Structure formats: C-alpha cells, structure tokens
Amino acid sequence: MSTLQWILMDHVVALLGVATWFATGVTAALGRHRIALALLGAAVLVTVARLGTVALLADRGWWFVQEKVLLGLPMLGAAGLVAVLLAGPRLLAARQSPAAGLPAGALVAVLTAGFAALAGLVVTFTAGYPLTWSTALIAVALVCAAALLTARVVGRPAAPAAEAGSPEHTPAAAGPTALSRRRFLGVAGGVVAAGAGATGVGLLFRDPEAMVTGGGPGHAGGTRPQVSVADLRGPGAPAARGTARRHVLTARTGTVTIPSGRAIDAWSYEGRLPGPAITATEGDLIEVTLRNADIEDGVTVHWHGYDVPCGEDGAPGATQHAVQPGGEFVYRFQADQVGTYWYHTHQASHPAVRKGLYGTLVVTPREDRPEAERGLDLTLPVHTFDDVVILGDQEGRAVHDVRPGQPVRLRLINTDSNPHWFAVVGSSFRVVAVDGRDLNQPGEVREVGLRLPAGGRYDLVLAMPEAKVTLLLDNDSDQGILLRPPGVGGGDRPLPDTADWPEFDLLDYGEPAAVPFDADDADRHFTIVLDRALAMVDGKPAYAQTVDGRAHPSVPDQLVREGDVVRFTVVNRSLETHPWHLHGHPVLILSRDGRRYSGSPLWMDTFDVRPGEVWEVAFRADNPGVWMNHCHNLPHQEQGMMLRLVYDGVTTPFASTSHAH
Ligand code: C2O
Ligand code: CU
C-alpha cells in the first residue's frame, strides 16, 4: 500500500477508536452493560490495531507519525488502560448481576479515553509535524479539563448513571472526608490543567527562530562583505554574437477577447492572453520594461525556472518592491539557458496569475540550421480562467498542417495551480526536455499520459507520420491540438480514452550521465514537511498550508553559503499535491519514496510532491541571493506554504513585514 493509503487507513482507525470509546461510555451510562462490554472490547481492539497502522506508517518516515507516537498514543494508552482496569471488571460483573452498575469513576475513565482519542486525532489535523511543547500542553490540558467536567456531571448525586447500581460510590453516600478529598483533587486537577493549557497557549506566541542552517555553519558575521540583492543585477549588454531583445509589458485590468471571440475579464500584460511571447537566441540580452497601469495590488515579473541574477527575479519583498500603478521596473538578463520557460507576476500571485498575468519565455540554441528544417515548433501554455481553458492562445482544438516527416516540437507549459494530463494520439514521441533542461538520450514512448505539474514544462518531439496526430488535454476531445498532413481530410476517428493510459514516469527515462556534484556528500540538508495545520500567519491564527508546522512569513529562512551542495528532503503529510518550486536553481532529482532516479539526470524547478510522498533533491548553491522557495499551487502559497533560501552575506532592503507574495 502507498503511504497515502496508510495515512487514510490510520485516520479511519483513529476515528473508529474515538467512536468506540465514546460509545462504550454512553451505553454504560445508559445501563446497557452487555453492549458496553462488547464496545469496550472493540475499543481495545481498535486501539491495538492503531498501534499497527502507526507502526507501518512510521516505516515510511518519522514525519508521518511523530505526534502520534509522542503524544496521541501515550495519551490514549494511559487513559485506555485506566478505563479498562476500572470499567472492565465492573462490566463483566454486571453480566451476571444486572443490578450491579458502573461507578462514576469508571465511567469518567472510559469517556476520558474517548477524549484522549479525539485529542490525538485533532492534533494530527491541526498541528501535525513537528510536535511542539505548546501543542502537547494544550492537548493534555484539554483532555484533563474534559475529564474533570465529566466527573462533575456524572458525579452529581442526581446523575442517574452514578446512582443506578452502587450507591456506596456516589459522593452523597461517601463520608465527609472522602467528599472534601474529592473536591480538593478536582480543584487541584483543574489548576494543573489550566496552568498547562495557559503555558501551551503562551508558547504559541513565542517568536519562531529566524533561520535554520541544515547542519552547516551559521552566519559568518562581520568577516564577510555583505551584498544587497539590489546590486545583483544582470549585464547591460548582450554577449558577443547576441542581440538585445527589448519588450514592454504593461500590466492592466480589462477585458481581453481571445481568438474564439470570447471576452475574458482579465488582468494581463499588454492586453494579451497569454502576455507577449518572449523569445531569444542563446546569448541574447533580454530587456523587459514592466509598467503597471492599474493593478492595485502591484505587479512584478518573475522568470519561472530561469536562473537570473537575484535582483532580476521579480520576487516582491525579497528582490524588489512590487511595481505600483504608474510605476516601472526594468529587468535585464542574459539568455544563456536554452529551453522552455514562462513568466508571471509574483505579487499576490493568487489571484493575479490566474487572472492572466503570465506569458512564455523560450530560448533556442544558436544554430545555423535554416528555419525551414526546424519544422513546427509550438509553445503551448495551458491556462484556466473561470469558465474557459486556453492552450497556447486558443480555446478548443487548434489545427496545424504538417508535412509527413517534418519534425514537430510541442512545448507544454502548465501555468495553472493543478496538474494537467496530456496525451499524444497517433504517434510515438520523445520527451526531450523537462522544465527547460534537456534529457540525456530520451527514448520513444507512446500511449502514455503525461501528468504535467503546476508550473512545469515538458518538451515533446515527434516526426510527423502520414496520418493525423492529436495532442489531447485532460482527455477532453474538444481541447488540444490537431496536426494534419496536408490533404488528409475526412472525419475524425473517435479518440481513445486517454484518461487510463499509464502515466509516463521519469524515474528511469533516458540514460544516466555524469552530474556536477556528489549529492551524498551535501554541505547542508534541509527537511521540508508540508501539511495543513493551524498556524500563525502574520500574527493571526489561520488554518494554513504549512512548512514544518509554520506558515509564511513565520517559516525560518534556510541559510546557505555560495558553493554549498544543498539537499532537500520534501515530505508531504497532507492529502493534497504540492508542486515544489525553488527560485534561482534547478534541483537534481535523486529519489521519490526511496526509489532512485536511474535514467537521465533530471533537473526540475517544479516537482509534484503527491500526498504521502517523500522526495530527495539536491542543488549547488551557485547563484547568490535571497530566493523564494514555495508551493506552486498558488492558493497554497497564499495560505502560507512559502519560505526563503538566503545566502550568507546577501541582504535585502525590500523585506517587508506585510504579507507579500
Ligand atoms: Cu512560478 Cu515563485 O514562482
Ligand atoms: Cu501546495
């Protein structure tokens, strides 16, 4: 079973535990002793089964079970044991003599086990990993408080459950000293629980540490010269043979009419969806003047996957201030990375990107082959607006005439926050590049589904066959691209159901080749645990998308030094997919759930960490700056799933305490 299945199984068993413990208490209180006894047995069995699911999950990684092992199970174990010892013999006896009942103390113990089971489950969903003292104290205090309250309620002389069988156990029948001792215990317990709870709540407001070092050295301090990201800018002129490619991107609100005639209420660059296609030849200089006409929240341009100097990265609050209405910012960088990329605003990315502030960036090699021999080269960003999906700049299915034998390159770009499913019908093909970077000796594949992560890119290459070829998007026969040899007419053959084609896996695709560093000998190793939890966002509690239990801007920075080999372990504890994206560096994918990537070296800038998955990746810190490191499901990023990777010695004058994305 997959880790996700074990996670779900564990949730189900935990929920059953809550149900059986409470049901035991309720049936016992109602005097249904036979049923209560059976339920008590079930509660014990379920609790033991829980040990099994947690142990199996622990095998997948400590991150998945830490709060269960250190808090949930000990609480439940202790409460459950007391409940069994107090209530078990009484319930057994009650089978023989129905007149015998359950004393109040036993009933309280059973219900307390229920509270403990519930608390464990709530901690898993609201706090997760890592377990903090704050969480533990609050959870224990709440369980104690619930137990004390229950004791008050069922201990009352009028309470039928307590009076049912054994009057000698009701407080009214107890002697005056027993009564006051009981009262004293109740008050003392209440004070301790309140103290623990208050301490736990107080700890919530403690300032988090500002930085983690991943096992490497901390700040070098005054010995090292400091450089500001504002000074880490691109060159002013192109390389020897290159030319300058100048563009103006004016961001504005307003209706954009796409080729199908549909009007979209958008935010766009230059009134176009997507924004102007930026293309260049290797070595060119790209110079983009961003202007903001009327985007109230401000706007930037971030070059997704392009390893520009940090000052050109377009990350507000880190590398620049967002450009306000009427303002301007000029980006300049050398196009020395060949491949398929895209750009988008990084200010309030959600909802600004979804509304249309995106475009494509394609850099081709400097080669002497004539244009005609290069065949058809299509750049196909997919983007979803409220009620319409566009691929390239078109809605529906676009048709291209292609001569048989001609090479075709399809550059698929996912500009949405969720994965898309592409399929090529009618031809085999090769995936020649992922996230802009070429693969080594990629082989032919056919009839596979390509799941493209949010933010990711695949470049497909095929030789046009004699018959039609269809690129299908999300298995929707009305969406995609039709490639048609001239003169081939006739009706469309019905398209196959590509939804259940096997998923193309990069795990062993292509051939191995040398990589520039030894990832097993990393200088720093950071673990990034992704989850959904209650966390403080900007000083307010929120049900956030979290990194190590914290939400942006409270997630500690990751500190690196130039030249370090850095390793990330990215763990997804949640039930949603998180496309992880580090700015400024591609990462080398090492393994997924313990399985090594054994094909072509695979460099990605956005990799989908699905529920329950654990990814190992590494990179060389060779691009000094202050870089955002976040989930590219933009609503998740907005809800806190973001942190910064900071080079020692690099400072930013743009950091704001306000919530900037
Ligand atoms: Cu494409 Cu920080 O994002
Ligand atoms: Cu996410």
XYZ file of C-alpha atoms and ligand atoms in Angstrom, residues 530 545 574 576-580 631-637 641, ligand 2:
17
model
C 4.307 20.045 4.064
C -0.777 25.429 4.332
C -1.180 16.284 3.654
C -3.136 17.473 -1.427
C -0.413 17.638 -4.073
C 2.294 20.259 -3.590
C 4.302 21.285 -6.679
C 7.516 22.426 -5.003
C 4.477 25.518 -3.326
C 3.390 26.443 -6.841
C -0.209 25.694 -6.137
C -0.670 29.434 -5.786
C -3.597 29.318 -3.333
C -1.360 27.177 -1.101
C 1.456 29.695 -1.437
C 3.365 27.470 2.049
Cu 0.735 23.102 -2.166
